[in-house]
Amino acid sequence: MSKSGVGARAKRKEDERFLYGRGQYIGDLRFPRMREVAFVRSPVAHARLKDVVIPGHLRSSVFTARDIAGVLPLKAVSPLPGFQVSEQPPLVTDKIRQVGELIAMCVADTRAEAEDIAAQISLEYDELPAVVDMLDAQKPGCVLVHDTVKGNVYVNVAFDGDIESVAKTAPVKVTRELRTARQVMSPIECRGFIAQWDSRVNQLILHGATQFPHVVRTGLSLVLQIPEIQIRVISPDVGGGFGYKAILAGEEVCLCWLAMRVDYPVRWLEDRREMLVANANCREHYYNITAYADNSGKILGFDAKAAVDTGAYSAYPFSAAIEASQVSAILPGPYSIPVYRCNTAAVATNKAPQLPYRGVARPGVCYAMELVVDAIAREIGKEPHEVRAVNLVRPEQMPYDNITDKHFDSGDYPQLLRMAVEAIDVNAVRARQQRGEKDGRLIGLGMSIFSEQTGHGTTADGKRRVLYEQAFARLTPDGRLDIRAGIQSIGQGLETTLAQIGSECLGMDIEDIHVKLGDTEISPYSSGAWGSRGMIWAGGATARACQELADRVARIGAALLQTDLKSVVVRDNGVYGPNGNVSLRDIARAYYLAPSELPGDIDPHGLEVTGGFTPTRITGIHTGAAHATIVAVDPETGGVEILDYVVVEDAGTLVNPMIVDGQIFGGTAQGIGSALFEEMAFDKQGQPLASTLADYLLPGCPDVPNIRVFHMQTPSPYTEFGIKGVGEGGAIGPGAAIANAINDALKSLGVEICEIPVTPRRILHALSTQVRRRA
């Protein structure tokens, strides 16, 4: 055991370089003779491209689809029945399908010069009608985004239940139509890559801000048609990912193609406009839901029809199926629902591809389910938390397989709810509402609760992404620990928490443990950072490698102490026996530098170990959380202020509670953006209406309250140390909790808003509509 091991609030090892400005991001890297790339992008959403007109004096600096004809298109597939595949060429070949699509690549000594070249290129095209709304896209006769995607639906995902029988007898019925806005992922660092060809080792080297270097290498091998061994991907510090950097896209493919043909490195750094307009869209959902319940609020049947606007392409590698399949599979949430029917369509439109964003469908699903639960409560005149309580899966039912065959490994959802109700003090809020506010604002209370499937080795679309995770551990000759993993850190503190795992297993000081990530050349294969899997999978693999290393250290230590192996223990930077101890540094020195001091039967496998880990079940480790909030709504301006916010989280055993809190704070801030601010709107021609952060609003410091976080630790039986995932949880609950709180504040006026973000404009429109209706 170690004071800096599992459960310690250890300071983050990586923060020293970040806080002192010594982090190394793509924008910080410089290579001799490096040149810069800018792209010509489509100004329209849907058109037939006839020609790219390049001035003669610029021809050597510009490359189009004709030049890179040997590069294969990106093609993300899914094993779901009926899935229709789309192909995404790195540069447009014949048909434009979104504003901002890549058409030509321009190279110059500086980015400004490359952009000047791009501005001199003209396009000839025949514009086509744009497919903008996901519901219109499914109507017969609508223009097709892809000829290969019939009906503009990549796939339908359905669960079928006998809803008609329930509908005949259920005393309570509520129906709601709900929408979530299309958003834009907004990490502080945009995407960026540097590609170069190393002729000495005959290898393509790509430095990139990516969440999964090994998967990028695999994808590049496929489209560039070169062996993976000739590709090295290095991910330096990553300034936030959230799923946006868990893709392979046209920009890095084009850069790599170019680097293989020139004798200098090339770099592309995405600017914020490119991110907003062309690349980082997510989370546009539609729901039409009817719920049937008894007079206590117990849900008897749940009927949903949903759609996900997946945009112009099925993004590699997760495909257009992932969001839609998640919606149908996880909509029941933490509730025991006996009869369930849902059909979800993944719909193609002329917008940027929808990418998997922090929570992957769960924020939208939680929003839809929790608004319907509140609607049931209003219908029967009960407190919303009382309706939740009668429907939640109970702890004595664990492990529990729900209606969509999701396996809940452990947890106590009723206790999460009770803790949130107590922390927010529901009775005090109701009393405050009765008194009223002197400033005329209306007080509202909102809650949400959810179950989150984390760390799954099989995705929601049924395709196995990973069977195991591996980590490498080595005791160096000076007695320090070197850990290498293929997963990448995107801000979640893996350099610290993986070191804490090593500290736990070997009893070492965390200062003597060094974690190296993000380089395909020196780390085992990994499917990367996604799905809140870092500590479950990479942490488990690190534990297995370090446990084996501890066994080997114990054998050497016992030999040096001239005692039996069973009588020694590895702890406190050494091996301790009944009559003395020997330090890890002396063990390493003896093994590497003075082997003559060791007996001849010492394990020849050495002090280097690659360990692998798979949870007992790879269908996911279920964590959960309850969110509760109090808001004040100004009916004159539509302004909303969050007065209090509570999160009660169960992430199993917490490796580092301080880092867990940070993940929840950050995720909740993003969820506040989803609830109140963030919306990427489009006009009828498919033009995005926000191209700067002046138009696309993100929450700022005054918008994020003092979030109060409470923990309940229910260890998972399927993971090392009982760890569960936590990276995405904070972002899932706020949309539902805040929307419910606003509706609670406005219920006395007869207003209910079923679309997020709940902006002042939407609040005022709903109030004026209600006034006209009453008149």
PDB file of N, CA and C in Angstrom, residues 41 250 414 416 461 473 515 524 606 677 689:
ATOM      1  N   ARG A  41     -12.599  25.298 -48.942  1.00  0.00           N
ATOM      2  CA  ARG A  41     -13.789  24.595 -48.448  1.00  0.00           C
ATOM      3  C   ARG A  41     -15.030  25.039 -49.208  1.00  0.00           C
ATOM      4  N   GLY A 250     -10.504  14.063 -43.111  1.00  0.00           N
ATOM      5  CA  GLY A 250      -9.828  14.353 -44.366  1.00  0.00           C
ATOM      6  C   GLY A 250      -8.568  15.170 -44.221  1.00  0.00           C
ATOM      7  N   PRO A 414     -31.951   4.576  -5.896  1.00  0.00           N
ATOM      8  CA  PRO A 414     -32.806   5.277  -4.926  1.00  0.00           C
ATOM      9  C   PRO A 414     -32.012   6.098  -3.914  1.00  0.00           C
ATOM     10  N   LEU A 416     -29.010   7.484  -4.444  1.00  0.00           N
ATOM     11  CA  LEU A 416     -28.549   8.671  -5.166  1.00  0.00           C
ATOM     12  C   LEU A 416     -29.634   9.742  -5.167  1.00  0.00           C
ATOM     13  N   ASP A 461     -23.589  -0.164 -30.787  1.00  0.00           N
ATOM     14  CA  ASP A 461     -24.074  -0.699 -32.060  1.00  0.00           C
ATOM     15  C   ASP A 461     -23.715  -2.169 -32.234  1.00  0.00           C
ATOM     16  N   ALA A 473       5.064  -1.928 -17.999  1.00  0.00           N
ATOM     17  CA  ALA A 473       5.674  -1.412 -16.766  1.00  0.00           C
ATOM     18  C   ALA A 473       7.097  -1.928 -16.670  1.00  0.00           C
ATOM     19  N   VAL A 515       4.861   8.213 -16.361  1.00  0.00           N
ATOM     20  CA  VAL A 515       3.865   7.653 -17.279  1.00  0.00           C
ATOM     21  C   VAL A 515       4.047   8.301 -18.639  1.00  0.00           C
ATOM     22  N   PRO A 524       1.764  -0.216 -26.157  1.00  0.00           N
ATOM     23  CA  PRO A 524       0.914  -1.285 -26.688  1.00  0.00           C
ATOM     24  C   PRO A 524      -0.305  -0.709 -27.404  1.00  0.00           C
ATOM     25  N   GLY A 606      12.823 -10.870 -16.384  1.00  0.00           N
ATOM     26  CA  GLY A 606      13.293  -9.514 -16.154  1.00  0.00           C
ATOM     27  C   GLY A 606      12.300  -8.625 -15.449  1.00  0.00           C
ATOM     28  N   PHE A 677     -27.355  27.659 -23.555  1.00  0.00           N
ATOM     29  CA  PHE A 677     -26.649  28.536 -24.479  1.00  0.00           C
ATOM     30  C   PHE A 677     -26.408  27.959 -25.875  1.00  0.00           C
ATOM     31  N   LEU A 689     -25.281  29.245 -39.121  1.00  0.00           N
ATOM     32  CA  LEU A 689     -25.515  30.646 -38.788  1.00  0.00           C
ATOM     33  C   LEU A 689     -24.616  31.156 -37.661  1.00  0.00           C
TER      34      LEU A 689
END
